[in-house]
Amino acid sequence: MKETTVSVTESTTPNPDGEDYEQVQYRTTIPKDIAESLEMDRNTTLEWEIGGESNKLELTIHNNITD
């Protein structure tokens, strides 16, 4: 089974009202052989959905082919 890691970036941005807005961004990569076998490129989008079961994730790959 292929594995990848998740990196986390946290930042704080001041709002005009004086309150700080905290943002957390999570990133991961897709192993090259998986991306190639699914013919993914820069036009590919991923649709994520959390299922009703614990730790279940459904991923739909959209290969948005443009002319």
PDB file of C-alpha atoms in Angstrom:
ATOM      1  CA  MET A   1       0.000   0.000   0.000  1.00  0.00           C
ATOM      2  CA  LYS A   2       1.322   3.430  -0.940  1.00  0.00           C
ATOM      3  CA  GLU A   3       1.879   5.980   1.819  1.00  0.00           C
ATOM      4  CA  THR A   4       2.295   9.723   1.920  1.00  0.00           C
ATOM      5  CA  THR A   5       2.648  12.241   4.718  1.00  0.00           C
ATOM      6  CA  VAL A   6       0.607  15.304   5.588  1.00  0.00           C
ATOM      7  CA  SER A   7       2.259  18.655   6.260  1.00  0.00           C
ATOM      8  CA  VAL A   8       0.554  21.378   8.269  1.00  0.00           C
ATOM      9  CA  THR A   9       1.069  25.135   7.867  1.00  0.00           C
ATOM     10  CA  GLU A  10      -0.461  27.530  10.391  1.00  0.00           C
ATOM     11  CA  SER A  11      -0.700  31.286   9.921  1.00  0.00           C
ATOM     12  CA  THR A  12      -2.368  34.247  11.603  1.00  0.00           C
ATOM     13  CA  THR A  13      -3.727  37.236   9.694  1.00  0.00           C
ATOM     14  CA  PRO A  14      -4.982  40.414  11.389  1.00  0.00           C
ATOM     15  CA  ASN A  15      -8.500  41.464  10.393  1.00  0.00           C
ATOM     16  CA  PRO A  16      -9.553  45.135  10.108  1.00  0.00           C
ATOM     17  CA  ASP A  17     -11.781  44.666  13.185  1.00  0.00           C
ATOM     18  CA  GLY A  18      -8.710  43.887  15.299  1.00  0.00           C
ATOM     19  CA  GLU A  19      -9.411  40.169  15.662  1.00  0.00           C
ATOM     20  CA  ASP A  20      -6.803  37.762  14.351  1.00  0.00           C
ATOM     21  CA  TYR A  21      -7.847  35.139  11.812  1.00  0.00           C
ATOM     22  CA  GLU A  22      -6.025  31.844  12.239  1.00  0.00           C
ATOM     23  CA  GLN A  23      -5.718  29.588   9.220  1.00  0.00           C
ATOM     24  CA  VAL A  24      -4.503  25.996   9.086  1.00  0.00           C
ATOM     25  CA  GLN A  25      -3.579  24.468   5.711  1.00  0.00           C
ATOM     26  CA  TYR A  26      -3.027  20.730   5.251  1.00  0.00           C
ATOM     27  CA  ARG A  27      -1.111  19.395   2.246  1.00  0.00           C
ATOM     28  CA  THR A  28      -0.210  15.993   0.948  1.00  0.00           C
ATOM     29  CA  THR A  29       1.201  14.534  -2.240  1.00  0.00           C
ATOM     30  CA  ILE A  30       0.106  11.713  -4.488  1.00  0.00           C
ATOM     31  CA  PRO A  31       2.778   9.155  -5.374  1.00  0.00           C
ATOM     32  CA  LYS A  32       3.937   9.518  -8.980  1.00  0.00           C
ATOM     33  CA  ASP A  33       2.991   5.996 -10.083  1.00  0.00           C
ATOM     34  CA  ILE A  34      -0.581   6.469  -8.801  1.00  0.00           C
ATOM     35  CA  ALA A  35      -0.921   9.828 -10.579  1.00  0.00           C
ATOM     36  CA  GLU A  36       0.434   8.341 -13.800  1.00  0.00           C
ATOM     37  CA  SER A  37      -1.789   5.250 -13.678  1.00  0.00           C
ATOM     38  CA  LEU A  38      -4.863   7.487 -13.176  1.00  0.00           C
ATOM     39  CA  GLU A  39      -3.642   9.848 -15.926  1.00  0.00           C
ATOM     40  CA  MET A  40      -3.685  12.849 -13.608  1.00  0.00           C
ATOM     41  CA  ASP A  41      -2.334  16.219 -14.738  1.00  0.00           C
ATOM     42  CA  ARG A  42      -2.693  19.927 -13.876  1.00  0.00           C
ATOM     43  CA  ASN A  43      -6.327  19.857 -15.037  1.00  0.00           C
ATOM     44  CA  THR A  44      -7.258  17.031 -12.665  1.00  0.00           C
ATOM     45  CA  THR A  45      -9.435  17.927  -9.697  1.00  0.00           C
ATOM     46  CA  LEU A  46     -10.165  15.822  -6.645  1.00  0.00           C
ATOM     47  CA  GLU A  47     -13.504  15.712  -4.851  1.00  0.00           C
ATOM     48  CA  TRP A  48     -13.308  14.599  -1.202  1.00  0.00           C
ATOM     49  CA  GLU A  49     -16.160  13.319   0.941  1.00  0.00           C
ATOM     50  CA  ILE A  50     -16.128  11.985   4.479  1.00  0.00           C
ATOM     51  CA  GLY A  51     -18.375   8.955   4.871  1.00  0.00           C
ATOM     52  CA  GLY A  52     -20.593   7.926   7.755  1.00  0.00           C
ATOM     53  CA  GLU A  53     -18.117   5.316   8.948  1.00  0.00           C
ATOM     54  CA  SER A  54     -15.141   6.176  11.108  1.00  0.00           C
ATOM     55  CA  ASN A  55     -12.033   7.119   9.103  1.00  0.00           C
ATOM     56  CA  LYS A  56     -13.774   6.553   5.759  1.00  0.00           C
ATOM     57  CA  LEU A  57     -12.838   8.894   2.917  1.00  0.00           C
ATOM     58  CA  GLU A  58     -14.281   8.807  -0.585  1.00  0.00           C
ATOM     59  CA  LEU A  59     -12.214  10.392  -3.329  1.00  0.00           C
ATOM     60  CA  THR A  60     -13.521  11.116  -6.828  1.00  0.00           C
ATOM     61  CA  ILE A  61     -11.017  12.025  -9.533  1.00  0.00           C
ATOM     62  CA  HIS A  62     -12.175  14.349 -12.305  1.00  0.00           C
ATOM     63  CA  ASN A  63      -9.904  14.437 -15.344  1.00  0.00           C
ATOM     64  CA  ASN A  64     -10.956  17.813 -16.746  1.00  0.00           C
ATOM     65  CA  ILE A  65      -9.757  17.516 -20.295  1.00  0.00           C
ATOM     66  CA  THR A  66      -9.604  20.815 -22.164  1.00  0.00           C
ATOM     67  CA  ASP A  67      -9.188  21.324 -25.889  1.00  0.00           C
TER      68      ASP A  67
END
